[in-house]
GROMACS .gro file of C-alpha atoms in nm:
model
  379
    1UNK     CA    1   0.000   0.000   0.000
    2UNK     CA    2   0.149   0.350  -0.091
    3UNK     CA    3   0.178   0.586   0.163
    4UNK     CA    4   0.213   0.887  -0.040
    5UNK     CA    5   0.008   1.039  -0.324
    6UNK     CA    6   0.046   1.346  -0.539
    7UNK     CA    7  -0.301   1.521  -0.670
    8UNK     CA    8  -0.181   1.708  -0.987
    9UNK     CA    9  -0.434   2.028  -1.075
   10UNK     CA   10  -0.326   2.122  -1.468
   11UNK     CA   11  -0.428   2.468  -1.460
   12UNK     CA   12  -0.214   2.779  -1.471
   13UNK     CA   13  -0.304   3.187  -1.534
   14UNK     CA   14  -0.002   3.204  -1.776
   15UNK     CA   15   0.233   2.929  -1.887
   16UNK     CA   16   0.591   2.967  -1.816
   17UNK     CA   17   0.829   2.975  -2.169
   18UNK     CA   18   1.000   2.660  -2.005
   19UNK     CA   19   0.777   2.453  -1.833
   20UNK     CA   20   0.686   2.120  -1.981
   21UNK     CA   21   0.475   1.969  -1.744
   22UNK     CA   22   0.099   1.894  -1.821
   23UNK     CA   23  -0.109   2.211  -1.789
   24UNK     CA   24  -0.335   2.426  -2.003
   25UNK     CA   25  -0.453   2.768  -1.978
   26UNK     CA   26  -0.749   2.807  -1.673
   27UNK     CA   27  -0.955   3.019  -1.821
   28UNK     CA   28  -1.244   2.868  -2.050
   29UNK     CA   29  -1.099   2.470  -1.901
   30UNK     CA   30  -1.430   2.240  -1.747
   31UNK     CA   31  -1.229   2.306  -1.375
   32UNK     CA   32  -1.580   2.198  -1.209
   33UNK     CA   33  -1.599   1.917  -1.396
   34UNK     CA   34  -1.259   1.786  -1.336
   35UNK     CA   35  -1.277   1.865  -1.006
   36UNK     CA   36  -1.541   1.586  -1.037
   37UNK     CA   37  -1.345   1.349  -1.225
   38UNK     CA   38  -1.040   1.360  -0.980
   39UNK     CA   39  -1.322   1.254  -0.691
   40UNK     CA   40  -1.392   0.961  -0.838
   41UNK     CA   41  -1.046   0.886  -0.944
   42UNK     CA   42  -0.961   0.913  -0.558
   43UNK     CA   43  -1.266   0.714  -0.454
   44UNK     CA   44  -1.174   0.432  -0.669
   45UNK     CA   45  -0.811   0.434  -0.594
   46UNK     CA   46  -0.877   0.429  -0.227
   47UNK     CA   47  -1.115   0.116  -0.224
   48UNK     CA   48  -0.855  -0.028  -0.433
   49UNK     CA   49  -0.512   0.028  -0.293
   50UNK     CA   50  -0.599   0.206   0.067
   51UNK     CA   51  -0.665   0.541   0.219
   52UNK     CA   52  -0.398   0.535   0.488
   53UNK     CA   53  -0.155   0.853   0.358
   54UNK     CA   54   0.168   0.968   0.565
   55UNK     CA   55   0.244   1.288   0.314
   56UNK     CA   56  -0.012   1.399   0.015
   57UNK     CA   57   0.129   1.698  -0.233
   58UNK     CA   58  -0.075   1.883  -0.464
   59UNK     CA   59   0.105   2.021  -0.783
   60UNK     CA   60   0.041   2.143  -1.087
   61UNK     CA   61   0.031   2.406  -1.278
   62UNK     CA   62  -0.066   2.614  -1.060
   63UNK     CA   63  -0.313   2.471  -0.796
   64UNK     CA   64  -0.371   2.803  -0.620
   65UNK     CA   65  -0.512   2.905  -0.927
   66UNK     CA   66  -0.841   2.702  -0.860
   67UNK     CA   67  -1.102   3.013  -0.697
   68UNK     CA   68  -1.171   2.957  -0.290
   69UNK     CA   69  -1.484   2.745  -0.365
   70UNK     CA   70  -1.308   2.499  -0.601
   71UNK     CA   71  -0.989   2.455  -0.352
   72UNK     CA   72  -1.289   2.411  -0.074
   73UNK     CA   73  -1.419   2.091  -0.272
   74UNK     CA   74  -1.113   1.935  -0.384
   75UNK     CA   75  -1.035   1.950  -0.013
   76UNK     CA   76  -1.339   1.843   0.094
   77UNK     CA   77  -1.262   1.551  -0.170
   78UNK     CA   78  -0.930   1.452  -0.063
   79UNK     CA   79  -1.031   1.419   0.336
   80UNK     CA   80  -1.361   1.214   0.216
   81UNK     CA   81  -1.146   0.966   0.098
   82UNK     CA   82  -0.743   0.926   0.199
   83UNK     CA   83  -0.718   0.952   0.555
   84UNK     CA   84  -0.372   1.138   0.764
   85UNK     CA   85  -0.275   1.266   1.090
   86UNK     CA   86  -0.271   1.619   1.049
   87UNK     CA   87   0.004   1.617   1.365
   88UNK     CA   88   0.222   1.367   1.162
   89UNK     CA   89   0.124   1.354   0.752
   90UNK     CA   90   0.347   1.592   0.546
   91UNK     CA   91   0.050   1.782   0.355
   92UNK     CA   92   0.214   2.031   0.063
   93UNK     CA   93   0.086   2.278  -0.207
   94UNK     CA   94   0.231   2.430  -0.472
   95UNK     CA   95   0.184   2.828  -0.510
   96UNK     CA   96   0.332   3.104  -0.696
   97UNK     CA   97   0.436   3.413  -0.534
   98UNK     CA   98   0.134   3.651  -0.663
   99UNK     CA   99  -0.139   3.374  -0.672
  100UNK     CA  100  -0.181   3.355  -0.292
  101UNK     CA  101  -0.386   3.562  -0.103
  102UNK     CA  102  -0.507   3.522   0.251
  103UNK     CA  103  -0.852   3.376   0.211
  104UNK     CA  104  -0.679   3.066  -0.018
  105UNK     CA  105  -0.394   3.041   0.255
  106UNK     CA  106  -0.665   3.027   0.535
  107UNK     CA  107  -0.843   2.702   0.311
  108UNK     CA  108  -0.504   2.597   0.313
  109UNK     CA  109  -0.433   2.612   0.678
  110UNK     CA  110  -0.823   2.472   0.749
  111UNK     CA  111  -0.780   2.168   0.516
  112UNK     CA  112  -0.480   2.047   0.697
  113UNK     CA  113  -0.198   2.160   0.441
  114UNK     CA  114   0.172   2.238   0.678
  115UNK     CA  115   0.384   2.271   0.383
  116UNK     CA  116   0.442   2.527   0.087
  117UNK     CA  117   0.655   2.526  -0.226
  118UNK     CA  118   0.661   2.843  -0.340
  119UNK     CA  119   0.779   2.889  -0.711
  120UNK     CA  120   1.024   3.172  -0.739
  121UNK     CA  121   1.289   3.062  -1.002
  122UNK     CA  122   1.477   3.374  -0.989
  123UNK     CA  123   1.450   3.783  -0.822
  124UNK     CA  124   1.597   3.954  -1.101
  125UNK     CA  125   1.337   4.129  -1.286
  126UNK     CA  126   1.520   4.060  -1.632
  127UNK     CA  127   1.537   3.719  -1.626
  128UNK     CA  128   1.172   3.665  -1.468
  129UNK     CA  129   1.029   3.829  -1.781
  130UNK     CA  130   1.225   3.645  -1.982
  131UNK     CA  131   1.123   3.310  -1.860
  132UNK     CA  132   0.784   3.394  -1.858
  133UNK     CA  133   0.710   3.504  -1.496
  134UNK     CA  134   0.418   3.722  -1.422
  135UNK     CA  135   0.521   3.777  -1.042
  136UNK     CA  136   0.847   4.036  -0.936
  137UNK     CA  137   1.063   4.040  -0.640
  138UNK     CA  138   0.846   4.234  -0.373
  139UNK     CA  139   0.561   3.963  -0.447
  140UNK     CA  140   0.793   3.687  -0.347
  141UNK     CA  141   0.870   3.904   0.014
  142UNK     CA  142   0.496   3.964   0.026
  143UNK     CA  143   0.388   3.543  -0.057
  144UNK     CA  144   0.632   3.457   0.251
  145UNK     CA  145   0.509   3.715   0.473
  146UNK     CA  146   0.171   3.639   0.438
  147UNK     CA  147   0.228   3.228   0.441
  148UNK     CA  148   0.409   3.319   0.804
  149UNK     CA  149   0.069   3.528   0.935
  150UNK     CA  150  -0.134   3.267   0.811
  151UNK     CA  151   0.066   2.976   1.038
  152UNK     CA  152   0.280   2.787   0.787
  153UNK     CA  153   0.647   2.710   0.920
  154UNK     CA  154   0.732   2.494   0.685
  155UNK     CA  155   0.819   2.662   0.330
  156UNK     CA  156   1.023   2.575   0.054
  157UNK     CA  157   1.126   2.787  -0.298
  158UNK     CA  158   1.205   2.685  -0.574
  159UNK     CA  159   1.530   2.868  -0.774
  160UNK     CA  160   1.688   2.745  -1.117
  161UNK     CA  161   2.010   2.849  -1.281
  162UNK     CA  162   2.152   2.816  -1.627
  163UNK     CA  163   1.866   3.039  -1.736
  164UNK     CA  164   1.884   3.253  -2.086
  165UNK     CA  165   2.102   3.572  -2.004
  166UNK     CA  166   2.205   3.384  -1.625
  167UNK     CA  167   2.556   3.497  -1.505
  168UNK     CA  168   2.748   3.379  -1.171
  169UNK     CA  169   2.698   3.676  -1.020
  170UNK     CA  170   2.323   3.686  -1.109
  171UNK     CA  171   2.281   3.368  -0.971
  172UNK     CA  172   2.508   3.440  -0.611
  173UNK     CA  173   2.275   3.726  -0.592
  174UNK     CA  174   1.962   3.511  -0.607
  175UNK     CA  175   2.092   3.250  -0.338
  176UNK     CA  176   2.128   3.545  -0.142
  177UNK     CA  177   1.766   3.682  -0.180
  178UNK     CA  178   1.693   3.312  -0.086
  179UNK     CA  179   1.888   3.329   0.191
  180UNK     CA  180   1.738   3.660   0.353
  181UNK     CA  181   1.391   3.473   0.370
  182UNK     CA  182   1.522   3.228   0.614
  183UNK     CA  183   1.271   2.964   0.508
  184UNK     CA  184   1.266   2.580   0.549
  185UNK     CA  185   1.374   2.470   0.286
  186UNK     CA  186   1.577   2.542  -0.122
  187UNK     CA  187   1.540   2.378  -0.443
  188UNK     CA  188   1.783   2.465  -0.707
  189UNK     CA  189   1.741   2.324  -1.029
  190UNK     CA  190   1.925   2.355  -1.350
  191UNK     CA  191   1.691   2.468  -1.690
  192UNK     CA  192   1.606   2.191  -1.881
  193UNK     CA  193   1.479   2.294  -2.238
  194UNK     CA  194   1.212   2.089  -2.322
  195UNK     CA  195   0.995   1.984  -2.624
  196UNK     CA  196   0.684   2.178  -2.672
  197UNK     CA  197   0.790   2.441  -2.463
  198UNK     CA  198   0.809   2.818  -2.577
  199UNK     CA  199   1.225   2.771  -2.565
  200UNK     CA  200   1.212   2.485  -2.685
  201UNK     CA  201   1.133   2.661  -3.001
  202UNK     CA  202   1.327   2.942  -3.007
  203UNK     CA  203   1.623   2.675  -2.911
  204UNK     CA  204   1.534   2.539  -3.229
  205UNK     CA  205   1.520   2.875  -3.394
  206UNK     CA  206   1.878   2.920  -3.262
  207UNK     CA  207   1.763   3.231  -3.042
  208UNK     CA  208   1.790   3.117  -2.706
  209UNK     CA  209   2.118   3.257  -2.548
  210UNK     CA  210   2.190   3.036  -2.260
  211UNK     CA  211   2.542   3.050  -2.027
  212UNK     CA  212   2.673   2.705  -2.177
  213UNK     CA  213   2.750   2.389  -1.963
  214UNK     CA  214   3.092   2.530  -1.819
  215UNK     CA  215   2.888   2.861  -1.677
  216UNK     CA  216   2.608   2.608  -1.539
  217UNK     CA  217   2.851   2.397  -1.354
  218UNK     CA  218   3.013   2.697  -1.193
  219UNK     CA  219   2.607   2.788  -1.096
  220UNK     CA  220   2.537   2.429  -0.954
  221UNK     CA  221   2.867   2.441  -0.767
  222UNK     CA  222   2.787   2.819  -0.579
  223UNK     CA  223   2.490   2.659  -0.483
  224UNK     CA  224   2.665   2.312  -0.314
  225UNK     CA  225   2.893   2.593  -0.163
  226UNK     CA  226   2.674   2.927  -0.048
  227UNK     CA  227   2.375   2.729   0.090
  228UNK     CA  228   2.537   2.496   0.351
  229UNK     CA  229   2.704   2.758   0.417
  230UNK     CA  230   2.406   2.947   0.514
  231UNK     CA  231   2.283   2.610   0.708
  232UNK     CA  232   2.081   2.418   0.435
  233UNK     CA  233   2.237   2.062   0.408
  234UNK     CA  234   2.232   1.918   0.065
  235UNK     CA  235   2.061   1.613   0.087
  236UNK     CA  236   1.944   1.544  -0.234
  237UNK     CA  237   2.134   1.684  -0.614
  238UNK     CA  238   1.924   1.978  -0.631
  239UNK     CA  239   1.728   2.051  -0.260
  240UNK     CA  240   1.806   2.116   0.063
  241UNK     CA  241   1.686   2.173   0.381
  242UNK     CA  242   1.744   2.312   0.730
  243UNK     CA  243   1.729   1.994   1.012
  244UNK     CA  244   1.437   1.809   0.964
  245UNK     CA  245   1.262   2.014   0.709
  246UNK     CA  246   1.338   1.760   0.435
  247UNK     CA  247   1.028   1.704   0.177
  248UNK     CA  248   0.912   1.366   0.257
  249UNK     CA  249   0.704   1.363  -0.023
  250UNK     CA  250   1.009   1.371  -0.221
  251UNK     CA  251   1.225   1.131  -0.038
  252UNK     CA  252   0.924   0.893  -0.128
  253UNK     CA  253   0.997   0.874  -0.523
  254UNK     CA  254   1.358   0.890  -0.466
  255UNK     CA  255   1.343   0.594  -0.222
  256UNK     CA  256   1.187   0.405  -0.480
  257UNK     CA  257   0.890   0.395  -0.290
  258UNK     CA  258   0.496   0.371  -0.358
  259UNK     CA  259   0.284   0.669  -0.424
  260UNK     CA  260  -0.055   0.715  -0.573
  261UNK     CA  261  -0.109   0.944  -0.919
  262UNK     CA  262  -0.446   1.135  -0.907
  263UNK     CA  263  -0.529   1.366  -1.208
  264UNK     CA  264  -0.449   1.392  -1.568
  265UNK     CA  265  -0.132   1.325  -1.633
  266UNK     CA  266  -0.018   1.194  -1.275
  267UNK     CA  267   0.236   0.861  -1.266
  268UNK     CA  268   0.198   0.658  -0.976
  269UNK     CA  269   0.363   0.362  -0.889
  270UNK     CA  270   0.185   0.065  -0.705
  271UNK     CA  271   0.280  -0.343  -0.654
  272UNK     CA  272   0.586  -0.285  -0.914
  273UNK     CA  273   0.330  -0.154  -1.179
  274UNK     CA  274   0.389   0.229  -1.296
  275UNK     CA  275   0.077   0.397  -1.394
  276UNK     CA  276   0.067   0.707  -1.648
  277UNK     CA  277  -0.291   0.888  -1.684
  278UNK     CA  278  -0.402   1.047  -1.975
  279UNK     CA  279  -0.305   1.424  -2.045
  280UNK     CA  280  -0.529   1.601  -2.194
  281UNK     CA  281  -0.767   1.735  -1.948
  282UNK     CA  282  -1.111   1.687  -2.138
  283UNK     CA  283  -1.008   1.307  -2.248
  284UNK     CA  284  -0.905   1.237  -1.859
  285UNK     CA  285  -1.261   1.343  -1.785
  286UNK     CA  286  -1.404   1.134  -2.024
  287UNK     CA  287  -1.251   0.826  -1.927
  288UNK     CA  288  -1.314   0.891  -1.563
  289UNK     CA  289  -1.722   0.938  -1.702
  290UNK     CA  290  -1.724   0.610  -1.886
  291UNK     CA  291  -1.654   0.437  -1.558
  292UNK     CA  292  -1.302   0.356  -1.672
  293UNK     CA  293  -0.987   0.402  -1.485
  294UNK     CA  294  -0.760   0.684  -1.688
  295UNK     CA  295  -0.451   0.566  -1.772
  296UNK     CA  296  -0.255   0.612  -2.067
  297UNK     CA  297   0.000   0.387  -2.008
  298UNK     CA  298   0.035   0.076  -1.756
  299UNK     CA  299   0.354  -0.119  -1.686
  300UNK     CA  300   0.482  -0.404  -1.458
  301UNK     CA  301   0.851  -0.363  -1.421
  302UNK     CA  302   1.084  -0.660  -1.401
  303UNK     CA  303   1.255  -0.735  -1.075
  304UNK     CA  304   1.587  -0.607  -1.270
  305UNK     CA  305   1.435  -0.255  -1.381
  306UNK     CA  306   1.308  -0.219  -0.998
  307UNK     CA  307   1.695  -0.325  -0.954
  308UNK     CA  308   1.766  -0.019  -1.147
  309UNK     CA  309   1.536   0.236  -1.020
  310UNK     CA  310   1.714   0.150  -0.684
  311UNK     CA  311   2.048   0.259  -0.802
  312UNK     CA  312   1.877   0.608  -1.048
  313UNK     CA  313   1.662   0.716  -0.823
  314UNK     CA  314   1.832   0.655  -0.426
  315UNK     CA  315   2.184   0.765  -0.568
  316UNK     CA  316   2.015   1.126  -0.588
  317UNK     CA  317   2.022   1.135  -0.283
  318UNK     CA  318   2.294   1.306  -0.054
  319UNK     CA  319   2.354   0.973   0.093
  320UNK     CA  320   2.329   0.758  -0.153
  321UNK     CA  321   2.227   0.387  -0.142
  322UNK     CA  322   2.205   0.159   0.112
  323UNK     CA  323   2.312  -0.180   0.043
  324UNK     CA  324   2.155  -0.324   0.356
  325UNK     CA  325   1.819  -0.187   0.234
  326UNK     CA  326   1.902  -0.314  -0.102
  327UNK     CA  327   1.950  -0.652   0.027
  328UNK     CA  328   1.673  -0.658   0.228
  329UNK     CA  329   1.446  -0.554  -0.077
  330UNK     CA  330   1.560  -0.785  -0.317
  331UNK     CA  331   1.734  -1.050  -0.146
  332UNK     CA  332   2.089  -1.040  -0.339
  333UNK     CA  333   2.410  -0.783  -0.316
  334UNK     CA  334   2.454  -0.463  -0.505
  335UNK     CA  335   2.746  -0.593  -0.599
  336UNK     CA  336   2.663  -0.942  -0.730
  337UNK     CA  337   2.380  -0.712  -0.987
  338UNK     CA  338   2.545  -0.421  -1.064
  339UNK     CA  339   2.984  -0.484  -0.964
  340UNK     CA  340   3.119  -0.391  -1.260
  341UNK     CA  341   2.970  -0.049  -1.295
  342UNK     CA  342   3.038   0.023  -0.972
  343UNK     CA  343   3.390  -0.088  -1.021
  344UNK     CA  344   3.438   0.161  -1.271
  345UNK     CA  345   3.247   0.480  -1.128
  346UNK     CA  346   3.439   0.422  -0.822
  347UNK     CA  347   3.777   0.429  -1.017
  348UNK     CA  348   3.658   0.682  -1.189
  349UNK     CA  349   3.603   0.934  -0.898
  350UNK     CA  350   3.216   0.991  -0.974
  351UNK     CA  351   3.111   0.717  -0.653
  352UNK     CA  352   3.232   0.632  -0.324
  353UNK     CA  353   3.093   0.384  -0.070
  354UNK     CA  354   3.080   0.500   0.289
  355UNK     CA  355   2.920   0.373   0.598
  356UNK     CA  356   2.765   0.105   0.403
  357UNK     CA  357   2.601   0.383   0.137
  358UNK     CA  358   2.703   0.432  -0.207
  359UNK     CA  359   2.696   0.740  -0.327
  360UNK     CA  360   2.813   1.051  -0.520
  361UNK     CA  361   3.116   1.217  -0.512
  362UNK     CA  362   3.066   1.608  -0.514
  363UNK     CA  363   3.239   1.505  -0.899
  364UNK     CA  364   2.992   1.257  -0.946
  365UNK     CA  365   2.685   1.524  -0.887
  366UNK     CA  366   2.794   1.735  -1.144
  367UNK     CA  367   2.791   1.452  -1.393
  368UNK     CA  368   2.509   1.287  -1.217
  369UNK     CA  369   2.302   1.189  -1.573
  370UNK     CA  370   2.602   0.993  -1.694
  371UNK     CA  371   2.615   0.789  -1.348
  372UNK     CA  372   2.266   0.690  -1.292
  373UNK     CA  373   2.321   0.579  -1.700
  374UNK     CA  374   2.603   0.321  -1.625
  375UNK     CA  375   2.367   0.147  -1.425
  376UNK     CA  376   2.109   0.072  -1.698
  377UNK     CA  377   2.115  -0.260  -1.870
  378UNK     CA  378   2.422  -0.324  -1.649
  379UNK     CA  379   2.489  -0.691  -1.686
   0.00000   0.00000   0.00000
């Protein structure tokens, strides 16, 4: 039984020139109706696979884009059927800076959420309009502020770097604009340009003017330096958090661990099967009104890809991999599966195995893609 699931709301008031994940334009979308659809989702998934949750995360788009009513009944959904301690259950919600206002933070508070990830990217006014942004520095200050009044401790935001136009001092300037909020919690991620994304295009076009791999890596490595520095351990490639105030939610996929999918588009992963559901909003409602579960794509993985995942996923992690725990999971060693890759990303300076963990060097996070792919189809 998965102890986690993510609800994913696909609506946004603007779309971002590099954001690929499933969304669509609010205005004009059936948001009632899907609202619907996602109820029944949850109903069904509960009887089938159990209500008992330990952290729930709603993402998106933009889920504070959904009016006070609408947030009310997908609320009102999620506690009819998943159950949580409210003292215990990690319960997040994605926001951007000038979408939150205090009646939607007060639904928040009432429903049980403890845990914001507020979507910054970046506080220079330059580079937010040229990524698409809609919100400026001042509304980032303001988003905290009031998330504080309304009760929430525990608050996370989100940077990247390697942005069109980024420079090192640009980005040292943002970690310390991150810094001066003196929240819970930092993710720093790198830009990834996408397919069907605004840059994707103008990538295409040739007119995207980004720093270049050398520039990025000097980004990525002020970050591993400036924020521990300021008290945030690493404990994952791109997040960290002050004591305790790791996302749990998080830790769940990278443990390789169950979760539950709710919503068009949403993976979940369940008895070794991975779930996709359709995309398209109006064709996730349909299927969900025809009495049929939505998914797009179902797959049982072999006991080698779990194998795999292991290794991907848990050396993201700050820590790395336990072999104990891999034993335990699968009943054989690491090494017996996976020796000779290991062999050679440990001579290779990218690994190192310590207190029973393997793990990334601070090398080996910088060239983290080419690590996790020496352990596919490993023989």
């Amino acid at each position: 039984m998965a102890i986690s699931a993510y609800f994913h709301i696909p609506f946004c008031a603007h779309i971002c020139h590099y954001c690929d994940f499933n969304k669509v334009f609010a205005a004009g979308q059936p948001i009632d109706d899907y609202l619907r659809a996602m109820d029944k989702e949850m109903a069904w998934t509960a009887a089938e696979f159990g209500r008992r949750l330990q952290t729930l995360f709603i993402g998106g788009g933009t889920p504070t884009v959904l009016e006070p009513a609408q947030l009310g009944r997908l609320f009102e959904s999620i506690h009819r059927h998943f159950q949580f301690d409210r003292s215990t259950a990690e319960f997040t919600v994605e926001a951007n800076p000038d979408g939150l206002t205090s009646e939607k933070l007060a639904i928040l508070r009432a429903a049980g959420v403890n845990r914001l990830s507020i979507g910054v990217q970046t506080f220079d006014p330059e580079l937010l309009c040229a990524i698409g942004r809609t919100h400026r520095r001042e509304d980032v200050v303001r988003a905290v502020e009031m998330a504080r009044e309304a009760g929430f401790v525990n608050i996370s935001v989100d940077l990247m770097y390697g942005l069109p136009g980024q420079t090192l001092a640009l980005f040292l300037a943002d970690l310390e604009a991150a810094l001066s909020l003196e929240v819970a919690h930092l993710s720093v991620y790198s830009l990834m340009v996408e397919p069907k994304t605004m840059f994707y295009n103008e990538w295409r076009k040739g007119r995207l003017r980004l720093p270049g791999e050398e520039a990025e890596a000097e980004m990525y490595e002020a970050a591993m330096d400036r924020l521990p520095a300021g008290g945030y351990r690493q404990y994952e490639i791109s997040n960290y958090a002050l004591p305790g105030r790791e996302s749990r939610h998080n830790l769940t996929y990278w443990n390789n661990e169950e979760y539950y999918g709710i919503g068009a588009g949403a993976h979940s992963y369940i008895d070794g099967v991975r779930r996709e559901n359709i995309g398209p909003v109006r064709h996730y409602i349909a299927a969900i009104e025809r009495g049929e579960w939505p998914h797009r794509a179902v797959r049982r993985l072999t006991v080698r890809e779990q194998m795999e995942e292991e290794l991907f996923l848990g050396l993201r992690k700050t820590e790395g991999v336990s072999k104990a725990r891999f034993r335990q999971k699968f009943g054989c060693e690491m090494d017996d599966v996976f020796g000779a890759a290991i062999r050679r990303e440990l001579a290779c300076g990218r690994l190192e195995e310590t207190n029973g963990h393997l793990r990334l060097t601070k090398r080996g996070r910088l060239l983290g893609n080419e690590v996790f792919a020496a352990f596919l189809g490993e023989m």
